[in-house]
Short mmCIF file of C-alpha atoms in Angstrom, two decimals:
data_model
loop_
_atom_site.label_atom_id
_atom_site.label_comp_id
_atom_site.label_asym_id
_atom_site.label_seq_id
_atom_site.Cartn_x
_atom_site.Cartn_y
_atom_site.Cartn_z
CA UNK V 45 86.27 -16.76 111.52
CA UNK V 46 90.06 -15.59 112.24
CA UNK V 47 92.14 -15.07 109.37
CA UNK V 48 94.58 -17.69 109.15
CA UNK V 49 97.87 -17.43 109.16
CA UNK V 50 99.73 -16.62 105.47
CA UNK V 51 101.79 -19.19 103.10
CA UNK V 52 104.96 -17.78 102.80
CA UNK V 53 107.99 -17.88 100.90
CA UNK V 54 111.37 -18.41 101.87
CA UNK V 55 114.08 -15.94 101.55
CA UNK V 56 117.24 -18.18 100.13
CA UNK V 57 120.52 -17.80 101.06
CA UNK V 58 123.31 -18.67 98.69
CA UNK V 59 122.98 -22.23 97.36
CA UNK V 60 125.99 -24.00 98.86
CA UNK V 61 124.55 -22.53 102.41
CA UNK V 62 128.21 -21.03 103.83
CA UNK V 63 126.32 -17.52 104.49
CA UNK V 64 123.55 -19.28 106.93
CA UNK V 65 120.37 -19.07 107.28
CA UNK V 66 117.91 -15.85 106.53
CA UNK V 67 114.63 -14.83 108.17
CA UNK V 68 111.48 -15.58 106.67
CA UNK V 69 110.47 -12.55 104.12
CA UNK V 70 106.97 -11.67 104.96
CA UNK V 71 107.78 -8.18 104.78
CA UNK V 72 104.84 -7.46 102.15
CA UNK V 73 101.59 -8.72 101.05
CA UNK V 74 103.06 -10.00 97.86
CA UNK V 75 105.20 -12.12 99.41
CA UNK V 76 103.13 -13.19 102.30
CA UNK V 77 100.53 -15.10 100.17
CA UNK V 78 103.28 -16.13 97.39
CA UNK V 79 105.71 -19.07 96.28
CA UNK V 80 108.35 -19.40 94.33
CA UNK V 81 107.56 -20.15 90.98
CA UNK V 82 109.55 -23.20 90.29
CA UNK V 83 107.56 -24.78 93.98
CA UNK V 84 104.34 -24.49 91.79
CA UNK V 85 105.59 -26.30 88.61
CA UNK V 86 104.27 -30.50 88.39
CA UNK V 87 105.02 -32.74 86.26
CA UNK V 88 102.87 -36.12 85.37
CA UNK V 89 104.34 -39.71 85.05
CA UNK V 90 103.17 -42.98 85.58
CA UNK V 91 98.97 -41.27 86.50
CA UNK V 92 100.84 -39.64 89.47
CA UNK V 93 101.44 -36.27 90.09
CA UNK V 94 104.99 -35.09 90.59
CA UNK V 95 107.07 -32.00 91.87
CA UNK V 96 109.02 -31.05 88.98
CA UNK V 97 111.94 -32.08 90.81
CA UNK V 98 111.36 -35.01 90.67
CA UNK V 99 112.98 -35.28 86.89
CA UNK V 100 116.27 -34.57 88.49
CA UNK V 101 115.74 -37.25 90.99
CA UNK V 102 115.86 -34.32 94.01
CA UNK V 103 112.48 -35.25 95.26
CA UNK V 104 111.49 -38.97 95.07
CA UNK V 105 107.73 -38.73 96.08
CA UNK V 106 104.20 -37.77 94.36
CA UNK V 107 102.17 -34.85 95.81
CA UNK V 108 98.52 -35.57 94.94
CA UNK V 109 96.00 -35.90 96.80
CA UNK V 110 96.72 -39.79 96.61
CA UNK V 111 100.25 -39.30 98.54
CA UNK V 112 98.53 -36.92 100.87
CA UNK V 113 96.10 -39.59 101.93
CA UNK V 114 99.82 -41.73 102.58
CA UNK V 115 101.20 -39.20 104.52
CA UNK V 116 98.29 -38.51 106.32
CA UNK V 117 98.40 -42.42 107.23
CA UNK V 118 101.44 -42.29 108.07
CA UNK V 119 100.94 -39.38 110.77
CA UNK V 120 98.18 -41.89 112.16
CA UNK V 121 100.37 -44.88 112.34
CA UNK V 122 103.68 -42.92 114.09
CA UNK V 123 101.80 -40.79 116.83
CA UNK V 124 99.18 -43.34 117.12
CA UNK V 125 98.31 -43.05 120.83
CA UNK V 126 102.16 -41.57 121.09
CA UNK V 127 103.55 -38.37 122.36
CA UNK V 128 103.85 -35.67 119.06
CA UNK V 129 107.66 -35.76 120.72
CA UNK V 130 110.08 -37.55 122.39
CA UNK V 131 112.75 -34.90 123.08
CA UNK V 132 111.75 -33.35 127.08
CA UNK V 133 110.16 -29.86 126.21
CA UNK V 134 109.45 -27.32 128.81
CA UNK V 135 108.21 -23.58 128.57
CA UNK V 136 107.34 -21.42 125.72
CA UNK V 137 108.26 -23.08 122.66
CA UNK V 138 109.36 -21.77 119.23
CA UNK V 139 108.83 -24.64 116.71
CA UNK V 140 110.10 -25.92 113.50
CA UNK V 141 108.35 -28.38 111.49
CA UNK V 142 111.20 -29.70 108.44
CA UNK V 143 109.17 -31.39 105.47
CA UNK V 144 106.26 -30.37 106.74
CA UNK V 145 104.49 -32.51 104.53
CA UNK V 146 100.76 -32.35 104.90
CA UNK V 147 101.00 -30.25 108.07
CA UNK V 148 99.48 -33.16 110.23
CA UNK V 149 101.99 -32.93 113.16
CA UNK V 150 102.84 -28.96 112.85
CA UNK V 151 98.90 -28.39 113.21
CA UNK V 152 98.46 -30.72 116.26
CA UNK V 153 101.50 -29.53 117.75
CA UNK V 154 100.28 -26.29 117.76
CA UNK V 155 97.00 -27.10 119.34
CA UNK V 156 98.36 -29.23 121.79
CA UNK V 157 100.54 -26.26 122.72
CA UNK V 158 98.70 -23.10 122.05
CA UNK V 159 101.23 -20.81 123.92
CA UNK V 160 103.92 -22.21 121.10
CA UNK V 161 104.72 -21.04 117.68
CA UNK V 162 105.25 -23.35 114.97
CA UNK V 163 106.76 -22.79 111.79
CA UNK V 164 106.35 -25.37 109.20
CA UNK V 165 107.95 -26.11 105.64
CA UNK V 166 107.99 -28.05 102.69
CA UNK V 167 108.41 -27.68 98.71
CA UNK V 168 104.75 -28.73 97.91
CA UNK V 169 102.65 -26.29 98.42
CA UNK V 170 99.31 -28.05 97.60
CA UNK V 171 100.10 -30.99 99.93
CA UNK V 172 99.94 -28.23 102.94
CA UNK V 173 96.39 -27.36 104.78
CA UNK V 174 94.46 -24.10 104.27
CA UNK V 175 93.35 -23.10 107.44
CA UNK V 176 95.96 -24.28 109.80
CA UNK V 177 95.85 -23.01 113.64
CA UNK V 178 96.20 -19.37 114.17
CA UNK V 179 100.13 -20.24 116.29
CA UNK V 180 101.36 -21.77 112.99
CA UNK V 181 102.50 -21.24 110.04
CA UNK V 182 103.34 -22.41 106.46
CA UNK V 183 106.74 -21.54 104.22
CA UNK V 184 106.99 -23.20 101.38
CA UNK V 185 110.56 -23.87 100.17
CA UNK V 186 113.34 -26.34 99.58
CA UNK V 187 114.35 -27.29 103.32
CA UNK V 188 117.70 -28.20 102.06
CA UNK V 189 118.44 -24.35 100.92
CA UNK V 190 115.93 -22.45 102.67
CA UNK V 191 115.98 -19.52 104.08
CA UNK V 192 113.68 -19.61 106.77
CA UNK V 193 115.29 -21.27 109.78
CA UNK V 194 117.39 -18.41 111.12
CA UNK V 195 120.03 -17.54 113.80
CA UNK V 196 119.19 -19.10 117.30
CA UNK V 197 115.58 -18.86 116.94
CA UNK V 198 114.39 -21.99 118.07
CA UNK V 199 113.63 -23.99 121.01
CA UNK V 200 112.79 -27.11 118.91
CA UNK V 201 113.24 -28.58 115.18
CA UNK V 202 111.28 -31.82 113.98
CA UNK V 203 112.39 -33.41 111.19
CA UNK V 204 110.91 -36.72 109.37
CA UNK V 205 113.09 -38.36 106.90
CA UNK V 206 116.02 -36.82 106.29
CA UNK V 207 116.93 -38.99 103.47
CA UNK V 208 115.49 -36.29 101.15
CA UNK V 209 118.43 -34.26 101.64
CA UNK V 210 121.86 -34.72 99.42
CA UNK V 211 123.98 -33.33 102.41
CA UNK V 212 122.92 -34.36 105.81
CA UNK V 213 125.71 -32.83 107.55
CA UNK V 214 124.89 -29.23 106.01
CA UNK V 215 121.27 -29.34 107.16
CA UNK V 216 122.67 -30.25 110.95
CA UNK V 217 124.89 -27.58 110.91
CA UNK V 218 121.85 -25.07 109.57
CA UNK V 219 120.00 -26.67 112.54
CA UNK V 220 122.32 -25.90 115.20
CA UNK V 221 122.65 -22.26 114.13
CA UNK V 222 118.89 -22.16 114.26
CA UNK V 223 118.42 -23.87 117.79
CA UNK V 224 118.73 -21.96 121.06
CA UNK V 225 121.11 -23.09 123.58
CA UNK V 226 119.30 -25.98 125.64
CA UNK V 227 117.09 -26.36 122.24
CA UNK V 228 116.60 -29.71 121.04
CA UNK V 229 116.51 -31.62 117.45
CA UNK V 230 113.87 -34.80 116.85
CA UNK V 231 114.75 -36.67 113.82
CA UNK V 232 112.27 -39.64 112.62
CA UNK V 233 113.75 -42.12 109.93
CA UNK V 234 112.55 -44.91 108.40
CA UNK V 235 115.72 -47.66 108.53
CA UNK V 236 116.33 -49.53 104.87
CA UNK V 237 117.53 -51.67 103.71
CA UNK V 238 113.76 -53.99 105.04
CA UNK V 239 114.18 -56.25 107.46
CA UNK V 240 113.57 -59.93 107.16
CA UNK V 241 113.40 -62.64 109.50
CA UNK V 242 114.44 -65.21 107.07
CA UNK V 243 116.70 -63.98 104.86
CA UNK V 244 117.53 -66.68 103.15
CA UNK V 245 113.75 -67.37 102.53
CA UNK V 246 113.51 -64.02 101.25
CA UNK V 247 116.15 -63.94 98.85
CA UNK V 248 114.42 -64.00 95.61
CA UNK V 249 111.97 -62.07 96.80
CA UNK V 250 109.73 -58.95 95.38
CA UNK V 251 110.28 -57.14 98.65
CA UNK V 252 114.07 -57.88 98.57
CA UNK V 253 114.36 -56.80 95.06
CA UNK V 254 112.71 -53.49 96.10
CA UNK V 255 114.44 -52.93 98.72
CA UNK V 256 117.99 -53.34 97.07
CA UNK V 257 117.15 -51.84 93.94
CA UNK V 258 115.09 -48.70 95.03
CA UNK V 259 118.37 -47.98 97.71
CA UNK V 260 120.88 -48.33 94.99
CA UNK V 261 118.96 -46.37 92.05
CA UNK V 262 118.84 -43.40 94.88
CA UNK V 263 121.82 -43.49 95.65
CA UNK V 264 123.15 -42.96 91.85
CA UNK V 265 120.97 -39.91 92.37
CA UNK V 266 122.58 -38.88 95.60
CA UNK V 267 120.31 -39.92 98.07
CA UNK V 268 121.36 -42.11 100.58
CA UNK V 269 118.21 -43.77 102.12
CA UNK V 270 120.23 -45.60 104.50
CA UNK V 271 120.95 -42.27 106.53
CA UNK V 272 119.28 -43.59 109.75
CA UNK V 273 122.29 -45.59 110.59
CA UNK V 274 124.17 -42.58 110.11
CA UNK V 275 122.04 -40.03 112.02
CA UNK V 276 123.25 -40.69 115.40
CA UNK V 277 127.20 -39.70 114.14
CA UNK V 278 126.50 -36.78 112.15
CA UNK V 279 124.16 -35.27 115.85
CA UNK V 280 127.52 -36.17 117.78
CA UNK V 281 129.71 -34.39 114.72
CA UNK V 282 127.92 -31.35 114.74
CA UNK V 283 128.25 -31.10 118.54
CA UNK V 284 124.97 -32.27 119.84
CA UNK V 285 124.85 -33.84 123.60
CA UNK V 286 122.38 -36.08 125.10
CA UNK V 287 121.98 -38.03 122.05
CA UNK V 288 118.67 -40.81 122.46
CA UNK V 289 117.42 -43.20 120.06
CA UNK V 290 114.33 -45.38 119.77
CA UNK V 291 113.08 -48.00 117.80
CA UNK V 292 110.10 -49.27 116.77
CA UNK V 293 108.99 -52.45 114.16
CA UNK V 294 106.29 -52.13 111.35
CA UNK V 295 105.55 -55.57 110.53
CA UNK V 296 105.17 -55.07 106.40
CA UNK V 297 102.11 -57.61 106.10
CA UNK V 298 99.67 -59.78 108.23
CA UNK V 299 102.46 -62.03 109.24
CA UNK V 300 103.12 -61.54 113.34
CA UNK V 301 101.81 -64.25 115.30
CA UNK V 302 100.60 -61.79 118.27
CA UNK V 303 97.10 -60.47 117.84
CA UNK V 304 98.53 -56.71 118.50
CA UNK V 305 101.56 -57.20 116.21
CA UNK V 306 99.16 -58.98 113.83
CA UNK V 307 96.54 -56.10 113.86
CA UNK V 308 99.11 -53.22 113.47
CA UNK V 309 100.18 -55.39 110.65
CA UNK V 310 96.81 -55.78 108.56
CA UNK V 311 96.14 -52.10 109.66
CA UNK V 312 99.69 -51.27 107.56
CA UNK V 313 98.91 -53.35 104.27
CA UNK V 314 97.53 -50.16 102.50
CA UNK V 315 100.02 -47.77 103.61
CA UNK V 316 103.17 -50.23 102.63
CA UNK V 317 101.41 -50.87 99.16
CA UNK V 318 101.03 -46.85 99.02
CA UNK V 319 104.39 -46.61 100.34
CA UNK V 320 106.75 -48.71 98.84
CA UNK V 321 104.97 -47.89 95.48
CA UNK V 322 105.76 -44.34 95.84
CA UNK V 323 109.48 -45.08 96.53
CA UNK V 324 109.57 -47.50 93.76
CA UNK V 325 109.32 -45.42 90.34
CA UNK V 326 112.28 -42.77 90.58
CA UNK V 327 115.10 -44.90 91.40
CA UNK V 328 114.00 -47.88 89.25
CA UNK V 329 113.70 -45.50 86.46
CA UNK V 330 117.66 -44.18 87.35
CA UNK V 331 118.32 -48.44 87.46
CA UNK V 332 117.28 -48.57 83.82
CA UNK V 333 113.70 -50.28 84.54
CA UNK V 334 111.07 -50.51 81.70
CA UNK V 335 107.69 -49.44 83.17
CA UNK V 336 106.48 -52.79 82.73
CA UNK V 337 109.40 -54.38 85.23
CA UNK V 338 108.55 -51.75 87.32
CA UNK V 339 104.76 -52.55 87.61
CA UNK V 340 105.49 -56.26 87.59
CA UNK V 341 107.84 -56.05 90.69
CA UNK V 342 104.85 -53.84 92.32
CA UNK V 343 102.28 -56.44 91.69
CA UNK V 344 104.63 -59.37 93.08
CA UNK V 345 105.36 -57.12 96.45
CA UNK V 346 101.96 -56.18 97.27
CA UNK V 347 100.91 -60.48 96.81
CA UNK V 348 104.02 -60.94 99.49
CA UNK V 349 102.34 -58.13 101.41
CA UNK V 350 99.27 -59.53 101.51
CA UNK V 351 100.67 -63.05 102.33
CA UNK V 352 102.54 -65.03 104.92
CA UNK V 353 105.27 -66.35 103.36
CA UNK V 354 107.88 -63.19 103.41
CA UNK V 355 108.28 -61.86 106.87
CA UNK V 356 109.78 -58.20 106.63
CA UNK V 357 109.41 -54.78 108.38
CA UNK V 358 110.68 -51.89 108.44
CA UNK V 359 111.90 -50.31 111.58
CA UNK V 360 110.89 -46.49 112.22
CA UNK V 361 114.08 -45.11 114.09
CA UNK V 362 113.67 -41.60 116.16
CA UNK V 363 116.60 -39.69 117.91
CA UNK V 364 116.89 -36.79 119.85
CA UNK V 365 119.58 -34.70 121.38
CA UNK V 366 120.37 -30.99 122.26
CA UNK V 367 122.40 -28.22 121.66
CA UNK V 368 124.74 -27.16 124.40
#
């Protein structure tokens, strides 16, 4: 069998990122096949597993093997007979994969496009595979600081859910020093606050209550999980052209009338119960919520969830553009 491709480290630049962006440090053995030490340390709370950033509030979601079951979900559900990209790629490509995640879409990028090299990264290292395709590669690092995007490098960056960063507009501006001329950015967002089509109806709801709540106790940690709104300015800010958007609906529940709507929705159940959980215990816990309240409020969402009666979604926003 071929060796696969190493686990690397990233080589930081100075924390407030003015210097730029390094190279990836795989100059030795050592570092090839290492992490940094403080992207190894866990923490346990509420029979989940936890970066240890996740005290400070930096990094919201579990990594066990339970969250990468969600992720690997949620791969399923957003390429799900879909392109792995919406921006028009031609040629040899030079790819990077931001919050990599479980490696999902870096790995079948790569062997959709063997002639293309793929660089992918996250801060959880055990949520990443071990024997990924031979064109791509893992770094494991904090995407927000990291020093492994470099200086015009890339044809193409893919980023899901940039509401994990605390400065948006820093990250874009690391991206476009990273990019080629002609290269192109794909950002995927989930949109919050939910969605419901009777809002009134939904007022007193678990759902609403979640959805409120869990967007205000992140913010007081200074994450703003209503960046998709936003995402479209900061690519025009930063000088991107040929900015495109789309939009799709996840019903959240069984509730859509049309059978295909309908199915997509009782095929989500588990993932929004996963999902919504996950979001759920950091910023309740920075809103002053007792475990119990928290569990409680869990309970009542996934009984709307399963039900009729509350008819929400969340919309999964995607835009592209490129640099000049």
């Amino acid at each position: 069998m071929e060796e696969a491709p190493p686990i690397v480290h990233g080589q930081r630049g100075d924390e407030d990122g003015d210097s730029g962006i390094g190279d990836i440090d795989s100059s030795s053995e050592s570092d090839s096949t290492s992490v940094r030490s403080n992207t190894k340390d866990y923490v346990e709370e509420n029979g989940r597993l936890y970066h240890a950033d996740w005290i400070d509030g930096k990094y919201l979601l579990p990594n066990d093997e339970r969250e990468q079951r969600r992720l690997n979900s949620q791969h399923d559900f957003l390429f799900d007979g879909n392109s792995l990209h919406k921006a028009p790629l031609q040629g040899l490509l030079n790819v990077l994969d931001v919050g990599t995640g479980t490696g999902r879409w870096a790995m079948a990028f790569a062997d959709a496009y063997p002639d293309a090299e793929v660089t992918a990264v996250d801060i959880s290292p055990n949520l990443m595979p071990i024997w990924p395709p031979t064109n791509c590669k893992f770094l494991v690092d904090d995407a927000e600081h990291f020093g492994g995007i470099g200086n015009k490098e890339y044809n193409y960056i893919h980023v899901r859910l940039l509401h994990g960063f605390r400065n948006p507009a820093r990250f874009f501006r690391h991206a476009w020093e990273a990019l080629l001329p002609g290269g192109y950015i794909e950002i995927a967002e989930f949109e919050l606050p939910l969605k419901f089509h009777d809002q009134e109806k939904a007022r007193d709801s678990a759902l609403m209550t979640w959805s409120a709540n869990v967007i205000e106790g992140a913010s007081r940690l200074g994450i703003d999980l209503t960046i998709a709104e936003k995402i479209s300015t900061l690519l025009k800010d930063r000088g991107f052209e040929g900015i495109e958007e789309s939009i799709s609906a996840w019903p959240i529940g069984a509730w859509p009338k049309k059978n295909e709507r309908k199915e997509l929705g009782v095929r989500l159940q588990e993932y929004w119960m996963e999902t919504l959980t996950a979001f759920a215990w950091r910023p309740l816990r920075e809103m002053d919520w007792h475990n119990e309240e928290t569990q409680c409020l869990l309970a009542k969402m996934r009984t709307e969830i399963c039900g009729k009666n509350i008819r929400a979604s969340m919309h999964v926003r995607t835009f592209w553009a490129r640099k000049p």
